[in-house]
PDB file of C-alpha atoms in Angstrom:
ATOM      1  CA  UNK Y   1      18.799   1.897 -13.375  1.00  0.00           C
ATOM      2  CA  UNK Y   2      20.107   5.006 -11.641  1.00  0.00           C
ATOM      3  CA  UNK Y   3      20.583   4.823  -7.886  1.00  0.00           C
ATOM      4  CA  UNK Y   4      19.577   8.426  -7.222  1.00  0.00           C
ATOM      5  CA  UNK Y   5      16.976  10.767  -8.528  1.00  0.00           C
ATOM      6  CA  UNK Y   6      17.147  14.438  -9.463  1.00  0.00           C
ATOM      7  CA  UNK Y   7      16.013  16.964  -6.872  1.00  0.00           C
ATOM      8  CA  UNK Y   8      13.923  18.528  -9.628  1.00  0.00           C
ATOM      9  CA  UNK Y   9      11.626  15.515  -9.518  1.00  0.00           C
ATOM     10  CA  UNK Y  10       9.487  15.526  -6.380  1.00  0.00           C
ATOM     11  CA  UNK Y  11       7.396  12.935  -4.619  1.00  0.00           C
ATOM     12  CA  UNK Y  12       4.943  13.402  -1.778  1.00  0.00           C
ATOM     13  CA  UNK Y  13       4.006  10.452   0.436  1.00  0.00           C
ATOM     14  CA  UNK Y  14       0.537  10.050   1.948  1.00  0.00           C
ATOM     15  CA  UNK Y  15       0.465   8.019   5.154  1.00  0.00           C
ATOM     16  CA  UNK Y  16      -1.289   7.261   8.400  1.00  0.00           C
ATOM     17  CA  UNK Y  17       1.530   7.855  10.920  1.00  0.00           C
ATOM     18  CA  UNK Y  18       0.562   4.839  13.036  1.00  0.00           C
ATOM     19  CA  UNK Y  19       0.663   2.397  10.110  1.00  0.00           C
ATOM     20  CA  UNK Y  20       4.069   0.656   9.847  1.00  0.00           C
ATOM     21  CA  UNK Y  21       3.741   0.474   6.065  1.00  0.00           C
ATOM     22  CA  UNK Y  22       4.644   4.159   6.016  1.00  0.00           C
ATOM     23  CA  UNK Y  23       7.867   3.503   7.924  1.00  0.00           C
ATOM     24  CA  UNK Y  24       8.756   0.723   5.483  1.00  0.00           C
ATOM     25  CA  UNK Y  25       8.110   2.910   2.424  1.00  0.00           C
ATOM     26  CA  UNK Y  26      10.096   5.846   3.818  1.00  0.00           C
ATOM     27  CA  UNK Y  27      13.011   3.640   4.869  1.00  0.00           C
ATOM     28  CA  UNK Y  28      13.130   2.122   1.388  1.00  0.00           C
ATOM     29  CA  UNK Y  29      12.980   5.499  -0.343  1.00  0.00           C
ATOM     30  CA  UNK Y  30      15.765   6.904   1.843  1.00  0.00           C
ATOM     31  CA  UNK Y  31      17.949   3.871   1.122  1.00  0.00           C
ATOM     32  CA  UNK Y  32      17.335   4.324  -2.591  1.00  0.00           C
ATOM     33  CA  UNK Y  33      18.051   8.080  -2.287  1.00  0.00           C
ATOM     34  CA  UNK Y  34      14.670   9.044  -3.686  1.00  0.00           C
ATOM     35  CA  UNK Y  35      14.023  12.577  -2.449  1.00  0.00           C
ATOM     36  CA  UNK Y  36      10.676  13.100  -0.800  1.00  0.00           C
ATOM     37  CA  UNK Y  37       9.367  16.651  -0.808  1.00  0.00           C
ATOM     38  CA  UNK Y  38       6.985  16.071   2.094  1.00  0.00           C
ATOM     39  CA  UNK Y  39       4.983  13.524   4.036  1.00  0.00           C
ATOM     40  CA  UNK Y  40       1.318  14.439   4.273  1.00  0.00           C
ATOM     41  CA  UNK Y  41      -0.388  12.597   7.092  1.00  0.00           C
ATOM     42  CA  UNK Y  42      -3.823  12.463   8.623  1.00  0.00           C
ATOM     43  CA  UNK Y  43      -3.571  13.648  12.216  1.00  0.00           C
ATOM     44  CA  UNK Y  44      -4.659  10.828  14.514  1.00  0.00           C
ATOM     45  CA  UNK Y  45      -6.408  11.165  17.864  1.00  0.00           C
ATOM     46  CA  UNK Y  46      -7.701   8.287  19.977  1.00  0.00           C
ATOM     47  CA  UNK Y  47     -11.210   9.213  18.907  1.00  0.00           C
ATOM     48  CA  UNK Y  48     -10.299   9.110  15.206  1.00  0.00           C
ATOM     49  CA  UNK Y  49      -8.529   5.758  15.630  1.00  0.00           C
ATOM     50  CA  UNK Y  50     -11.573   4.364  17.404  1.00  0.00           C
ATOM     51  CA  UNK Y  51     -13.881   5.649  14.680  1.00  0.00           C
ATOM     52  CA  UNK Y  52     -11.633   4.061  12.012  1.00  0.00           C
ATOM     53  CA  UNK Y  53     -11.847   0.750  13.858  1.00  0.00           C
ATOM     54  CA  UNK Y  54     -15.644   0.988  14.147  1.00  0.00           C
ATOM     55  CA  UNK Y  55     -15.924   1.615  10.404  1.00  0.00           C
ATOM     56  CA  UNK Y  56     -13.874  -1.535   9.787  1.00  0.00           C
ATOM     57  CA  UNK Y  57     -16.152  -3.509  12.108  1.00  0.00           C
ATOM     58  CA  UNK Y  58     -19.267  -2.310  10.277  1.00  0.00           C
ATOM     59  CA  UNK Y  59     -17.689  -3.037   6.905  1.00  0.00           C
ATOM     60  CA  UNK Y  60     -15.968  -6.385   7.564  1.00  0.00           C
ATOM     61  CA  UNK Y  61     -17.163  -7.688  10.944  1.00  0.00           C
ATOM     62  CA  UNK Y  62     -15.504  -7.668  14.368  1.00  0.00           C
ATOM     63  CA  UNK Y  63     -13.165 -10.632  13.884  1.00  0.00           C
ATOM     64  CA  UNK Y  64     -11.911  -9.407  10.508  1.00  0.00           C
ATOM     65  CA  UNK Y  65     -11.377  -5.899  11.893  1.00  0.00           C
ATOM     66  CA  UNK Y  66      -9.383  -7.305  14.825  1.00  0.00           C
ATOM     67  CA  UNK Y  67      -7.370  -9.439  12.415  1.00  0.00           C
ATOM     68  CA  UNK Y  68      -6.425  -6.347  10.399  1.00  0.00           C
ATOM     69  CA  UNK Y  69      -5.277  -4.570  13.572  1.00  0.00           C
ATOM     70  CA  UNK Y  70      -3.242  -7.636  14.515  1.00  0.00           C
ATOM     71  CA  UNK Y  71      -1.697  -7.728  11.041  1.00  0.00           C
ATOM     72  CA  UNK Y  72      -0.682  -4.076  11.368  1.00  0.00           C
ATOM     73  CA  UNK Y  73       0.949  -4.730  14.744  1.00  0.00           C
ATOM     74  CA  UNK Y  74       2.796  -7.756  13.339  1.00  0.00           C
ATOM     75  CA  UNK Y  75       4.249  -5.603  10.595  1.00  0.00           C
ATOM     76  CA  UNK Y  76       5.719  -3.068  13.023  1.00  0.00           C
ATOM     77  CA  UNK Y  77       9.500  -3.454  12.873  1.00  0.00           C
ATOM     78  CA  UNK Y  78      10.505  -0.398  14.857  1.00  0.00           C
ATOM     79  CA  UNK Y  79       9.136   1.892  17.538  1.00  0.00           C
ATOM     80  CA  UNK Y  80       9.769   4.693  15.050  1.00  0.00           C
ATOM     81  CA  UNK Y  81       7.151   5.968  12.638  1.00  0.00           C
ATOM     82  CA  UNK Y  82       7.394   7.464   9.180  1.00  0.00           C
ATOM     83  CA  UNK Y  83       7.345  10.877  10.888  1.00  0.00           C
ATOM     84  CA  UNK Y  84      10.501  10.029  12.870  1.00  0.00           C
ATOM     85  CA  UNK Y  85      12.355   8.945   9.734  1.00  0.00           C
ATOM     86  CA  UNK Y  86      11.206  12.038   7.869  1.00  0.00           C
ATOM     87  CA  UNK Y  87      12.318  14.324  10.694  1.00  0.00           C
ATOM     88  CA  UNK Y  88      15.818  12.838  10.796  1.00  0.00           C
ATOM     89  CA  UNK Y  89      16.110  13.214   7.020  1.00  0.00           C
ATOM     90  CA  UNK Y  90      14.967  16.835   7.117  1.00  0.00           C
ATOM     91  CA  UNK Y  91      11.728  16.079   5.272  1.00  0.00           C
ATOM     92  CA  UNK Y  92       8.711  18.123   6.381  1.00  0.00           C
ATOM     93  CA  UNK Y  93       5.701  16.228   7.714  1.00  0.00           C
ATOM     94  CA  UNK Y  94       2.462  18.132   7.306  1.00  0.00           C
ATOM     95  CA  UNK Y  95      -0.768  17.119   9.073  1.00  0.00           C
ATOM     96  CA  UNK Y  96      -4.252  17.410   7.611  1.00  0.00           C
ATOM     97  CA  UNK Y  97      -7.561  16.772   9.311  1.00  0.00           C
ATOM     98  CA  UNK Y  98      -8.687  14.358   6.589  1.00  0.00           C
ATOM     99  CA  UNK Y  99      -7.049  13.136   3.404  1.00  0.00           C
ATOM    100  CA  UNK Y 100     -10.268  13.617   1.447  1.00  0.00           C
ATOM    101  CA  UNK Y 101     -10.698  17.284   2.317  1.00  0.00           C
ATOM    102  CA  UNK Y 102     -10.321  20.683   0.696  1.00  0.00           C
ATOM    103  CA  UNK Y 103      -7.538  21.341   3.197  1.00  0.00           C
ATOM    104  CA  UNK Y 104      -5.565  18.427   1.759  1.00  0.00           C
ATOM    105  CA  UNK Y 105      -6.318  19.422  -1.838  1.00  0.00           C
ATOM    106  CA  UNK Y 106      -5.080  22.960  -1.203  1.00  0.00           C
ATOM    107  CA  UNK Y 107      -1.945  21.656   0.500  1.00  0.00           C
ATOM    108  CA  UNK Y 108      -1.093  19.254  -2.324  1.00  0.00           C
ATOM    109  CA  UNK Y 109      -1.718  21.943  -4.926  1.00  0.00           C
ATOM    110  CA  UNK Y 110       0.732  24.184  -3.079  1.00  0.00           C
ATOM    111  CA  UNK Y 111       3.356  21.415  -2.930  1.00  0.00           C
ATOM    112  CA  UNK Y 112       2.992  20.724  -6.668  1.00  0.00           C
ATOM    113  CA  UNK Y 113       4.372  17.172  -6.572  1.00  0.00           C
ATOM    114  CA  UNK Y 114       5.316  15.332  -9.726  1.00  0.00           C
ATOM    115  CA  UNK Y 115       4.138  12.110  -8.132  1.00  0.00           C
ATOM    116  CA  UNK Y 116       2.037  11.079  -5.148  1.00  0.00           C
ATOM    117  CA  UNK Y 117       2.875   7.817  -3.399  1.00  0.00           C
ATOM    118  CA  UNK Y 118       0.400   6.107  -1.089  1.00  0.00           C
ATOM    119  CA  UNK Y 119       2.010   4.438   1.909  1.00  0.00           C
ATOM    120  CA  UNK Y 120      -1.300   4.061   3.745  1.00  0.00           C
ATOM    121  CA  UNK Y 121      -4.497   5.954   3.087  1.00  0.00           C
ATOM    122  CA  UNK Y 122      -8.235   5.459   2.558  1.00  0.00           C
ATOM    123  CA  UNK Y 123      -9.870   5.345  -0.851  1.00  0.00           C
ATOM    124  CA  UNK Y 124      -9.037   8.768  -2.250  1.00  0.00           C
ATOM    125  CA  UNK Y 125     -11.232  11.193  -4.122  1.00  0.00           C
ATOM    126  CA  UNK Y 126     -10.024  11.982  -7.665  1.00  0.00           C
ATOM    127  CA  UNK Y 127      -9.451  15.581  -6.582  1.00  0.00           C
ATOM    128  CA  UNK Y 128      -6.683  14.309  -4.285  1.00  0.00           C
ATOM    129  CA  UNK Y 129      -4.707  12.031  -6.574  1.00  0.00           C
ATOM    130  CA  UNK Y 130      -5.118  14.368  -9.542  1.00  0.00           C
ATOM    131  CA  UNK Y 131      -3.067  17.060  -7.794  1.00  0.00           C
ATOM    132  CA  UNK Y 132       0.166  15.346  -8.866  1.00  0.00           C
ATOM    133  CA  UNK Y 133       1.487  16.176 -12.324  1.00  0.00           C
ATOM    134  CA  UNK Y 134       2.225  12.564 -13.272  1.00  0.00           C
ATOM    135  CA  UNK Y 135      -0.240  10.693 -11.100  1.00  0.00           C
ATOM    136  CA  UNK Y 136      -0.412   8.676  -7.910  1.00  0.00           C
ATOM    137  CA  UNK Y 137       1.164   5.263  -7.229  1.00  0.00           C
ATOM    138  CA  UNK Y 138      -0.030   2.575  -4.845  1.00  0.00           C
ATOM    139  CA  UNK Y 139       1.363  -0.844  -3.904  1.00  0.00           C
ATOM    140  CA  UNK Y 140      -1.372  -3.486  -3.706  1.00  0.00           C
ATOM    141  CA  UNK Y 141      -0.905  -6.821  -1.881  1.00  0.00           C
ATOM    142  CA  UNK Y 142      -2.259  -8.945  -4.700  1.00  0.00           C
ATOM    143  CA  UNK Y 143      -1.872  -9.878  -8.358  1.00  0.00           C
ATOM    144  CA  UNK Y 144      -3.600  -7.214 -10.440  1.00  0.00           C
ATOM    145  CA  UNK Y 145      -5.910  -6.931 -12.198  1.00  0.00           C
ATOM    146  CA  UNK Y 146      -7.214 -10.404 -11.368  1.00  0.00           C
ATOM    147  CA  UNK Y 147      -7.267  -9.977  -7.588  1.00  0.00           C
ATOM    148  CA  UNK Y 148      -8.367  -6.586  -6.285  1.00  0.00           C
ATOM    149  CA  UNK Y 149      -9.310  -5.537  -2.751  1.00  0.00           C
ATOM    150  CA  UNK Y 150      -7.950  -6.262   0.726  1.00  0.00           C
ATOM    151  CA  UNK Y 151      -8.686  -9.982   0.500  1.00  0.00           C
ATOM    152  CA  UNK Y 152      -6.728 -10.441  -2.732  1.00  0.00           C
ATOM    153  CA  UNK Y 153      -3.921 -12.750  -1.626  1.00  0.00           C
ATOM    154  CA  UNK Y 154      -6.100 -14.801   0.704  1.00  0.00           C
ATOM    155  CA  UNK Y 155      -8.587 -15.564  -2.054  1.00  0.00           C
ATOM    156  CA  UNK Y 156      -5.813 -16.200  -4.566  1.00  0.00           C
ATOM    157  CA  UNK Y 157      -4.469 -18.887  -2.235  1.00  0.00           C
ATOM    158  CA  UNK Y 158      -7.943 -20.309  -1.713  1.00  0.00           C
ATOM    159  CA  UNK Y 159      -8.411 -20.602  -5.475  1.00  0.00           C
ATOM    160  CA  UNK Y 160      -5.020 -22.228  -6.026  1.00  0.00           C
ATOM    161  CA  UNK Y 161      -3.354 -19.167  -7.537  1.00  0.00           C
ATOM    162  CA  UNK Y 162      -0.148 -17.423  -6.566  1.00  0.00           C
ATOM    163  CA  UNK Y 163      -0.236 -14.530  -4.138  1.00  0.00           C
ATOM    164  CA  UNK Y 164       1.450 -11.404  -5.405  1.00  0.00           C
ATOM    165  CA  UNK Y 165       2.140  -7.708  -5.142  1.00  0.00           C
ATOM    166  CA  UNK Y 166       1.422  -5.050  -7.763  1.00  0.00           C
ATOM    167  CA  UNK Y 167       2.188  -1.353  -8.171  1.00  0.00           C
ATOM    168  CA  UNK Y 168      -0.432   0.619 -10.063  1.00  0.00           C
ATOM    169  CA  UNK Y 169      -1.544   4.134 -10.810  1.00  0.00           C
ATOM    170  CA  UNK Y 170      -4.549   5.180  -8.748  1.00  0.00           C
ATOM    171  CA  UNK Y 171      -7.821   5.964 -10.493  1.00  0.00           C
ATOM    172  CA  UNK Y 172     -11.423   6.372  -9.349  1.00  0.00           C
ATOM    173  CA  UNK Y 173     -11.921   2.609  -8.889  1.00  0.00           C
ATOM    174  CA  UNK Y 174     -10.562   0.230  -6.256  1.00  0.00           C
ATOM    175  CA  UNK Y 175      -7.239  -1.183  -7.500  1.00  0.00           C
ATOM    176  CA  UNK Y 176      -8.361  -0.655 -11.104  1.00  0.00           C
ATOM    177  CA  UNK Y 177      -5.681   1.765 -12.336  1.00  0.00           C
ATOM    178  CA  UNK Y 178      -2.971   0.865 -14.881  1.00  0.00           C
ATOM    179  CA  UNK Y 179      -0.513  -1.700 -13.503  1.00  0.00           C
ATOM    180  CA  UNK Y 180       3.148  -0.716 -13.666  1.00  0.00           C
ATOM    181  CA  UNK Y 181       4.982  -3.601 -11.970  1.00  0.00           C
ATOM    182  CA  UNK Y 182       3.823  -6.874 -10.458  1.00  0.00           C
ATOM    183  CA  UNK Y 183       5.470  -9.936  -8.963  1.00  0.00           C
ATOM    184  CA  UNK Y 184       4.287 -13.283  -7.715  1.00  0.00           C
ATOM    185  CA  UNK Y 185       5.277 -14.305  -4.193  1.00  0.00           C
ATOM    186  CA  UNK Y 186       6.596 -17.728  -3.295  1.00  0.00           C
ATOM    187  CA  UNK Y 187       4.728 -19.547  -0.545  1.00  0.00           C
ATOM    188  CA  UNK Y 188       7.234 -20.780   2.025  1.00  0.00           C
ATOM    189  CA  UNK Y 189       6.912 -23.632   4.527  1.00  0.00           C
ATOM    190  CA  UNK Y 190       5.069 -22.402   7.601  1.00  0.00           C
ATOM    191  CA  UNK Y 191       3.560 -19.420   5.816  1.00  0.00           C
ATOM    192  CA  UNK Y 192       0.235 -17.900   6.812  1.00  0.00           C
ATOM    193  CA  UNK Y 193      -1.929 -15.315   5.093  1.00  0.00           C
ATOM    194  CA  UNK Y 194      -0.436 -12.736   7.479  1.00  0.00           C
ATOM    195  CA  UNK Y 195       3.188 -13.607   6.740  1.00  0.00           C
ATOM    196  CA  UNK Y 196       2.562 -13.548   2.988  1.00  0.00           C
ATOM    197  CA  UNK Y 197       0.895 -10.146   3.188  1.00  0.00           C
ATOM    198  CA  UNK Y 198       3.746  -8.886   5.395  1.00  0.00           C
ATOM    199  CA  UNK Y 199       6.205  -9.783   2.638  1.00  0.00           C
ATOM    200  CA  UNK Y 200       3.904  -8.144   0.092  1.00  0.00           C
ATOM    201  CA  UNK Y 201       4.125  -4.847   2.002  1.00  0.00           C
ATOM    202  CA  UNK Y 202       7.930  -4.960   2.167  1.00  0.00           C
ATOM    203  CA  UNK Y 203       8.312  -5.977  -1.461  1.00  0.00           C
ATOM    204  CA  UNK Y 204       5.657  -3.454  -2.434  1.00  0.00           C
ATOM    205  CA  UNK Y 205       7.772  -0.644  -0.976  1.00  0.00           C
ATOM    206  CA  UNK Y 206      10.736  -1.802  -3.060  1.00  0.00           C
ATOM    207  CA  UNK Y 207       8.626  -1.974  -6.202  1.00  0.00           C
ATOM    208  CA  UNK Y 208       7.222   1.487  -5.469  1.00  0.00           C
ATOM    209  CA  UNK Y 209      10.789   2.812  -5.467  1.00  0.00           C
ATOM    210  CA  UNK Y 210      11.420   1.060  -8.797  1.00  0.00           C
ATOM    211  CA  UNK Y 211       8.235   2.564 -10.208  1.00  0.00           C
ATOM    212  CA  UNK Y 212       9.162   6.104  -9.129  1.00  0.00           C
ATOM    213  CA  UNK Y 213      12.447   5.773 -10.993  1.00  0.00           C
ATOM    214  CA  UNK Y 214      10.669   4.462 -14.070  1.00  0.00           C
ATOM    215  CA  UNK Y 215       8.239   7.378 -14.003  1.00  0.00           C
ATOM    216  CA  UNK Y 216      11.098   9.847 -13.607  1.00  0.00           C
ATOM    217  CA  UNK Y 217      12.990   8.302 -16.516  1.00  0.00           C
ATOM    218  CA  UNK Y 218       9.883   8.074 -18.739  1.00  0.00           C
ATOM    219  CA  UNK Y 219      10.283   4.282 -18.850  1.00  0.00           C
ATOM    220  CA  UNK Y 220       6.822   3.351 -17.650  1.00  0.00           C
ATOM    221  CA  UNK Y 221       5.105   0.659 -19.696  1.00  0.00           C
ATOM    222  CA  UNK Y 222       1.759  -0.360 -18.264  1.00  0.00           C
ATOM    223  CA  UNK Y 223       0.796  -4.021 -18.261  1.00  0.00           C
ATOM    224  CA  UNK Y 224      -2.000  -4.898 -20.657  1.00  0.00           C
ATOM    225  CA  UNK Y 225      -4.703  -7.287 -19.539  1.00  0.00           C
ATOM    226  CA  UNK Y 226      -7.954  -8.549 -21.006  1.00  0.00           C
ATOM    227  CA  UNK Y 227      -9.620  -8.976 -17.631  1.00  0.00           C
ATOM    228  CA  UNK Y 228     -10.881  -6.466 -15.100  1.00  0.00           C
ATOM    229  CA  UNK Y 229     -10.545  -9.020 -12.344  1.00  0.00           C
ATOM    230  CA  UNK Y 230     -12.707  -9.209  -9.255  1.00  0.00           C
ATOM    231  CA  UNK Y 231     -12.836  -7.218  -6.035  1.00  0.00           C
ATOM    232  CA  UNK Y 232     -12.299  -9.348  -2.926  1.00  0.00           C
ATOM    233  CA  UNK Y 233     -13.230  -7.957   0.469  1.00  0.00           C
ATOM    234  CA  UNK Y 234     -11.333  -8.996   3.583  1.00  0.00           C
ATOM    235  CA  UNK Y 235     -11.712 -12.757   4.019  1.00  0.00           C
ATOM    236  CA  UNK Y 236     -13.804 -13.675   7.085  1.00  0.00           C
ATOM    237  CA  UNK Y 237     -11.595 -14.590  10.025  1.00  0.00           C
ATOM    238  CA  UNK Y 238     -12.848 -18.167  10.307  1.00  0.00           C
ATOM    239  CA  UNK Y 239     -12.004 -18.737   6.633  1.00  0.00           C
ATOM    240  CA  UNK Y 240      -8.515 -17.312   7.150  1.00  0.00           C
ATOM    241  CA  UNK Y 241      -7.979 -19.781   9.996  1.00  0.00           C
ATOM    242  CA  UNK Y 242      -9.006 -22.681   7.754  1.00  0.00           C
ATOM    243  CA  UNK Y 243      -6.675 -21.474   5.008  1.00  0.00           C
ATOM    244  CA  UNK Y 244      -3.789 -21.057   7.453  1.00  0.00           C
ATOM    245  CA  UNK Y 245      -4.316 -24.591   8.763  1.00  0.00           C
ATOM    246  CA  UNK Y 246      -4.239 -25.860   5.196  1.00  0.00           C
ATOM    247  CA  UNK Y 247      -0.978 -24.035   4.536  1.00  0.00           C
ATOM    248  CA  UNK Y 248       0.606 -25.302   7.757  1.00  0.00           C
ATOM    249  CA  UNK Y 249      -0.267 -28.874   6.799  1.00  0.00           C
ATOM    250  CA  UNK Y 250       1.481 -28.441   3.482  1.00  0.00           C
ATOM    251  CA  UNK Y 251      -1.730 -27.923   1.562  1.00  0.00           C
ATOM    252  CA  UNK Y 252      -0.124 -25.399  -0.736  1.00  0.00           C
ATOM    253  CA  UNK Y 253      -2.152 -24.854  -3.913  1.00  0.00           C
ATOM    254  CA  UNK Y 254      -0.863 -26.707  -6.965  1.00  0.00           C
ATOM    255  CA  UNK Y 255      -0.248 -23.426  -8.804  1.00  0.00           C
ATOM    256  CA  UNK Y 256       2.462 -22.539  -6.288  1.00  0.00           C
TER     257      UNK Y 256
END
């Protein structure tokens, strides 16, 4: 596999600037010398952050929403953001009011990327991810297609299956697009659902870089599967605590 990528092939990264996953993806891409044409980010105010949190509370409950915030803070490995890394590398960072907006569609159409890469973003309208010539890639913390949704790895562990990470093309469904690369993650002594998902984010960034190279080199072979899997919402906080206690006591599922 080549260690660099032609400047003629362009990627655009979509990210919330306050989400450390963006920093991890950008750092990985810079190390792999994958040129990024631009970072498109949703401008964040305190009001917008608060509204995002309230939506999570309504959707998943207060404890689960707080757990997701805690997980994001745990993942932060630097005071820098993706915007800081982009600035130092001379990569433009362009704000939009909302990802799912005509403003964003017009911007992406003007950038004409070969490939969109999601570092962190909401569920996108087809009009957004269809702006890229070759599609849009996302790293999912779970083994696709069997385990879709934010609760994928937690429920895999609960059912005695391996946690994992998968890179897939984005389509109109939730984690239902063609899978490009996937790996199972080893459960280590002392692991928790958080620590496993942290590793999934880091490994997902590395697999995203691999996938970009495969797309560029026309080496993409999607993984065939006979199942559509199941969508798993965020596991309730009290269930996560039970699962973590099981893991800490050595109650690792037999499949692992």
